[in-house]
PDB file of C-alpha atoms in Angstrom:
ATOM      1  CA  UNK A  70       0.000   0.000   0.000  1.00 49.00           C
ATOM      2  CA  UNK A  71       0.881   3.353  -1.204  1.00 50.00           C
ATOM      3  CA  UNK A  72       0.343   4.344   2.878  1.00 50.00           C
ATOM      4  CA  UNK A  73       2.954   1.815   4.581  1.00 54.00           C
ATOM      5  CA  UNK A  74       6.098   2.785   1.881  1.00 54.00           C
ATOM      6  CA  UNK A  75       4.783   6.396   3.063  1.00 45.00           C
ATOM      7  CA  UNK A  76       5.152   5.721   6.978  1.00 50.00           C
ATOM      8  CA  UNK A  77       6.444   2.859   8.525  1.00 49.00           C
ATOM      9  CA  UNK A  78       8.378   1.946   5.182  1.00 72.00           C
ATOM     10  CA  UNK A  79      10.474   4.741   4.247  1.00 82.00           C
ATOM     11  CA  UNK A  80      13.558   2.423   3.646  1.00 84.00           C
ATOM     12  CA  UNK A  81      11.288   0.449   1.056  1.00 83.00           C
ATOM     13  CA  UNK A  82      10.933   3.239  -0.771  1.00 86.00           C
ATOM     14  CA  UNK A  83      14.017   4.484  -0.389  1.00 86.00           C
ATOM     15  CA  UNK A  84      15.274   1.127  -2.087  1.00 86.00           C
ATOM     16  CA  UNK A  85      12.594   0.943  -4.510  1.00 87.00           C
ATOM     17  CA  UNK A  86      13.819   4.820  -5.919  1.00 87.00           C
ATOM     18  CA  UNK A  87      17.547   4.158  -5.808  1.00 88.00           C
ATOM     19  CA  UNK A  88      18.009   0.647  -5.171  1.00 87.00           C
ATOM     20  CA  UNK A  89      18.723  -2.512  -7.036  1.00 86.00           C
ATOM     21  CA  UNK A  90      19.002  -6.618  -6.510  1.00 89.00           C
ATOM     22  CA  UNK A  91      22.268  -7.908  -6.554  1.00 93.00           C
ATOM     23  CA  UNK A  92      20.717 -11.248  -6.754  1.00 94.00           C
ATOM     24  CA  UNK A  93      16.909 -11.494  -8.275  1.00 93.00           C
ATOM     25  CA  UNK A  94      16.324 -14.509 -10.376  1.00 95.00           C
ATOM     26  CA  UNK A  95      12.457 -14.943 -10.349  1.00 95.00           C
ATOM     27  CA  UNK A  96      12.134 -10.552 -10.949  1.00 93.00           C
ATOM     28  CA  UNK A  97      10.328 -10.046  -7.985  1.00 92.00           C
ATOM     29  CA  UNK A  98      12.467  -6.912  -6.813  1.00 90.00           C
ATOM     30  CA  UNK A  99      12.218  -6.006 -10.787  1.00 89.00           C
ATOM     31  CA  UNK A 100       8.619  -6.579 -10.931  1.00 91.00           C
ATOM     32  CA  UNK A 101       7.832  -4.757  -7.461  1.00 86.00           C
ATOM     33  CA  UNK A 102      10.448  -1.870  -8.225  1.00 87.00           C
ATOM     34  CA  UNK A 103       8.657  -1.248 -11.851  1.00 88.00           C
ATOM     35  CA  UNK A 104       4.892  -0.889 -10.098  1.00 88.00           C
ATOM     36  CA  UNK A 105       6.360   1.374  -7.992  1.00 85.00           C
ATOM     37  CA  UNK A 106       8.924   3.437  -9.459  1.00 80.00           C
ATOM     38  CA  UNK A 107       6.715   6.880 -11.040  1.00 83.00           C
ATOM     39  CA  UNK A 108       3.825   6.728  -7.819  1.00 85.00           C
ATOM     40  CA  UNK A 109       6.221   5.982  -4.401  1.00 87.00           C
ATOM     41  CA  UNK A 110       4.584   8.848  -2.033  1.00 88.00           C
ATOM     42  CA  UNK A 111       7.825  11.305  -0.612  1.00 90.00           C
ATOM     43  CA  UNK A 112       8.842  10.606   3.142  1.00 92.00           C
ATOM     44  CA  UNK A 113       7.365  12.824   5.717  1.00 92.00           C
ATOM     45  CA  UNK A 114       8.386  16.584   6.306  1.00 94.00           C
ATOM     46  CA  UNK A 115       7.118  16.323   9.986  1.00 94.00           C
ATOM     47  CA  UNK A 116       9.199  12.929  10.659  1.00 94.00           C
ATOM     48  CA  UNK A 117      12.148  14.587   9.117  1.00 95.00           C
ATOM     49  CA  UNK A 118      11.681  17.423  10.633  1.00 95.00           C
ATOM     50  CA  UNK A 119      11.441  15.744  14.353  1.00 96.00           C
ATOM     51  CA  UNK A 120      14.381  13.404  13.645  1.00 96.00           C
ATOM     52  CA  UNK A 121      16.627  16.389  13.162  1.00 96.00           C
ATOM     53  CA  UNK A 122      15.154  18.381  16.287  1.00 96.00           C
ATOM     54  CA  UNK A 123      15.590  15.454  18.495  1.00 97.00           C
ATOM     55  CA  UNK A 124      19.150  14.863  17.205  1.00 97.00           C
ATOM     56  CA  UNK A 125      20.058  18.076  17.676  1.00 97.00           C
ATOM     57  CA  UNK A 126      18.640  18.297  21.172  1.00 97.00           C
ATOM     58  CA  UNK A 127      20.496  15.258  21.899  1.00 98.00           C
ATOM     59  CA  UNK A 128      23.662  16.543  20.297  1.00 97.00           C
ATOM     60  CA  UNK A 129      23.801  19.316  22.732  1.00 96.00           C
ATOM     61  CA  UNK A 130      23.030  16.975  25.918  1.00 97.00           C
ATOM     62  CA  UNK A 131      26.168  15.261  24.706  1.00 97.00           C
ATOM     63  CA  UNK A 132      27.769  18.383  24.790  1.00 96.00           C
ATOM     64  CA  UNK A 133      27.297  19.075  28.118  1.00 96.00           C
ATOM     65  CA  UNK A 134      28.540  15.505  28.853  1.00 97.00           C
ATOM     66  CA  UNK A 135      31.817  16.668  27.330  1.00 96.00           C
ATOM     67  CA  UNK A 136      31.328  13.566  24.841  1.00 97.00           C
ATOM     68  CA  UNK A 137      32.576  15.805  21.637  1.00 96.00           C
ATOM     69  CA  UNK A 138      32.657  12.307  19.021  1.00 96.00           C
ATOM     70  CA  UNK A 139      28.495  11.885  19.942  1.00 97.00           C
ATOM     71  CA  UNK A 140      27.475  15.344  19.836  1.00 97.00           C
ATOM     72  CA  UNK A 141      29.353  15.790  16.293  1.00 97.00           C
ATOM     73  CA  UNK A 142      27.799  12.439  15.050  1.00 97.00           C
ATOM     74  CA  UNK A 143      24.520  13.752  16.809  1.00 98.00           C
ATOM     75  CA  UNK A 144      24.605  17.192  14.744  1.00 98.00           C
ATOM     76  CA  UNK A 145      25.394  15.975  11.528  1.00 98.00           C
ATOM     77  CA  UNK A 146      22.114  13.401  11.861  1.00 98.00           C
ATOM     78  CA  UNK A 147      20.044  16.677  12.738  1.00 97.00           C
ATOM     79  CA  UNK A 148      21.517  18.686   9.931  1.00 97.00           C
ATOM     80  CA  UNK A 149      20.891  15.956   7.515  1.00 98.00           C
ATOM     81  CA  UNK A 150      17.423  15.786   8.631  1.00 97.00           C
ATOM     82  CA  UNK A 151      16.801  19.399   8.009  1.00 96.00           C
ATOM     83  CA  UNK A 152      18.431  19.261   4.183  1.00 97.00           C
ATOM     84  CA  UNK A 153      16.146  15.530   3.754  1.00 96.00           C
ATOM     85  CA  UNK A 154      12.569  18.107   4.865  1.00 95.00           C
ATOM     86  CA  UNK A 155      13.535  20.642   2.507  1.00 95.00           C
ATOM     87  CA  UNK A 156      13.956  18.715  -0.312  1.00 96.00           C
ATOM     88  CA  UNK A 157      10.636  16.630   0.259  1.00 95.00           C
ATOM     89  CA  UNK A 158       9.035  20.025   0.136  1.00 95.00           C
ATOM     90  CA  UNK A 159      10.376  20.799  -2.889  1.00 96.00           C
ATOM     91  CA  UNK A 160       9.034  17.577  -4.012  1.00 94.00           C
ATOM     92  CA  UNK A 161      12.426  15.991  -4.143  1.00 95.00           C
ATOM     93  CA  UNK A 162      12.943  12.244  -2.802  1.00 94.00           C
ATOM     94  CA  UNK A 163      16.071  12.399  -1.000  1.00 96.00           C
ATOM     95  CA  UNK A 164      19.028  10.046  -1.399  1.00 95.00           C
ATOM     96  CA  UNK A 165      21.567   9.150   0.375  1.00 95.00           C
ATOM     97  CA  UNK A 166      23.491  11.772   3.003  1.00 97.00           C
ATOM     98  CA  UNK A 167      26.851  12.504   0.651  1.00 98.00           C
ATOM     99  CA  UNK A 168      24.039  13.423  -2.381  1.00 97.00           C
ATOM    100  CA  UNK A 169      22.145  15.570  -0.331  1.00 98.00           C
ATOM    101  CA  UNK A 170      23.802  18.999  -0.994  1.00 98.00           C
ATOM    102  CA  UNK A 171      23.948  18.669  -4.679  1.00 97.00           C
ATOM    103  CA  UNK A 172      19.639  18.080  -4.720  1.00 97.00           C
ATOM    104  CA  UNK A 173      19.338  20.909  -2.460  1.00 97.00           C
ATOM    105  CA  UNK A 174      21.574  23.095  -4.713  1.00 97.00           C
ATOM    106  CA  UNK A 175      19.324  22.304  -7.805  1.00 97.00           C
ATOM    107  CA  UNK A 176      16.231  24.022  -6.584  1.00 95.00           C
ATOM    108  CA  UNK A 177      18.375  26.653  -3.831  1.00 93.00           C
ATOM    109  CA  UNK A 178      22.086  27.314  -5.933  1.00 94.00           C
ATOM    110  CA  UNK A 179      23.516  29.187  -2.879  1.00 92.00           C
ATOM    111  CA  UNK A 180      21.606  27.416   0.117  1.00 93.00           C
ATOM    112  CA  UNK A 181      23.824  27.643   3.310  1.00 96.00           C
ATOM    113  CA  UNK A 182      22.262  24.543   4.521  1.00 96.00           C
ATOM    114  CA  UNK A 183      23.765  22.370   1.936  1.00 97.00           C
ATOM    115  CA  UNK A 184      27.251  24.186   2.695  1.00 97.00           C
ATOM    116  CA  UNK A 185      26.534  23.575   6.423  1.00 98.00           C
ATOM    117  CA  UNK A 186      25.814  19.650   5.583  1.00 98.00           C
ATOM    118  CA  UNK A 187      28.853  19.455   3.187  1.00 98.00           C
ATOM    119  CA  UNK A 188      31.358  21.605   5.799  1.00 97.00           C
ATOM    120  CA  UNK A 189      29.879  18.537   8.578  1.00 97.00           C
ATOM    121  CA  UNK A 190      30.404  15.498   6.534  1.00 97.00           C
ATOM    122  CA  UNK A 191      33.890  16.583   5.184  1.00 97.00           C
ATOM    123  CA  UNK A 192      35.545  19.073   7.436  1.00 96.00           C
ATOM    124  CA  UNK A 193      36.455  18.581  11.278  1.00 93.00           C
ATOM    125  CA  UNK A 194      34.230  21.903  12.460  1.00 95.00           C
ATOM    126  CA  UNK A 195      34.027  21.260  16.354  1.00 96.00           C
ATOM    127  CA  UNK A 196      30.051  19.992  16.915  1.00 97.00           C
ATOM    128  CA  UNK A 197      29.387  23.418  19.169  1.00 96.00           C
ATOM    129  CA  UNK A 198      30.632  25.347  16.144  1.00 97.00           C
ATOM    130  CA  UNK A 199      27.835  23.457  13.396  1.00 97.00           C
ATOM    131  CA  UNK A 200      25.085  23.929  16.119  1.00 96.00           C
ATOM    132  CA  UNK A 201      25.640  27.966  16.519  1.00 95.00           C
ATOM    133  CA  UNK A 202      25.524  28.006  12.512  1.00 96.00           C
ATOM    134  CA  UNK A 203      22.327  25.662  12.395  1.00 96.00           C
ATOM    135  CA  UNK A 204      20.646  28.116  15.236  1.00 92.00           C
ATOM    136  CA  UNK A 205      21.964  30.935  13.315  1.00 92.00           C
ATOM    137  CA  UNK A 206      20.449  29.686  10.096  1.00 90.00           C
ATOM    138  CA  UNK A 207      17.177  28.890  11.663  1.00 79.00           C
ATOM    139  CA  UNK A 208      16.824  32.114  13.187  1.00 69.00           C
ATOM    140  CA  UNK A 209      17.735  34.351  10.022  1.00 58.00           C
ATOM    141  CA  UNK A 210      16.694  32.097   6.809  1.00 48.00           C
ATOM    142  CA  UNK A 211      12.890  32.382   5.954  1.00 45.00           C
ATOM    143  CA  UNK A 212      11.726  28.902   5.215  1.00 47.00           C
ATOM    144  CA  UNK A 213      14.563  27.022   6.446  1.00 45.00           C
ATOM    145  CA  UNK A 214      14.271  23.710   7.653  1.00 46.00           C
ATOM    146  CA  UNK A 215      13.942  24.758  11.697  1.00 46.00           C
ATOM    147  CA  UNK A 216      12.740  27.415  11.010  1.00 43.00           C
ATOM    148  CA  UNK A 217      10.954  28.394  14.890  1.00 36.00           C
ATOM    149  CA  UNK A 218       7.899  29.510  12.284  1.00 35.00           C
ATOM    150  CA  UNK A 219       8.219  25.869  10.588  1.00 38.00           C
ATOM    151  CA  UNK A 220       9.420  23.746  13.387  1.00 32.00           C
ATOM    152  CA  UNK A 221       7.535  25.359  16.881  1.00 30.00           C
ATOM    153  CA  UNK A 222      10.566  25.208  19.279  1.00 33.00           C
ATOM    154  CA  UNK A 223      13.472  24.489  19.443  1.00 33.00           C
TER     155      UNK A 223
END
């Protein structure tokens, strides 16, 4: 059902958009990918959305642990969850994390939370560092993923 790849099945679809068998003799992965491929419903905005609040809430509890490794792994899960919301409301199915900037870029050229995402994957910013630019984006950047008017608090 078009309903369970939409909730509880986001993986399938995932899979079903970008994936392929690496062993599928009786085209049953074929077969299910090909009914599926041009109708699979987007994730949810609001599960994206909460994902990367609690991660980032939970990124700075681990900062006040002093556990630097969790809150950095912590951030980059919230910030990825804010770039995955704003490309479902453009409409755009997200793939996988290192892609991410590149679709956000397509429908925002110059968007600072695709620089944010790239500068967390590839560069070693300090975690408290990418969580004052996320709050900084969030506060200044209409429509931003986190936006307080999108997201309520933070």
């Amino acid at each position: 059902k078009a309903g369970n790849l939409a909730g509880s099945h986001e993986v399938v679809g995932w899979a079903i958009k970008f994936g392929f068998p690496l062993h599928d003799p009786l085209g049953a992965w074929q077969s299910l990918s090909r009914s599926w491929v041009d109708r699979l419903p987007l994730p949810s905005v609001g599960a994206a959305l909460t994902r990367g609040e609690q991660s980032l809430k939970r990124s700075r509890e681990m900062l006040c642990s002093h556990d630097e490794a969790a809150a950095s792994d912590l951030i980059l899960s919230a910030i990825t969850q804010f770039v995955r919301a704003e490309l479902i409301r453009h409409c755009i199915y997200p793939a996988s994390r290192p892609e991410l900037p590149g679709q956000l870029r397509t429908v925002s050229p110059s968007d600072q939370l695709a620089e944010l995402l790239e500068d967390a994957m590839y560069l070693d910013n300090p975690p408290r560092q990418l969580i004052e630019r996320l709050e900084s984006l969030k506060d200044s950047v209409p429509n931003c993923p986190g936006n307080r008017g999108n997201l309520g608090s933070s």
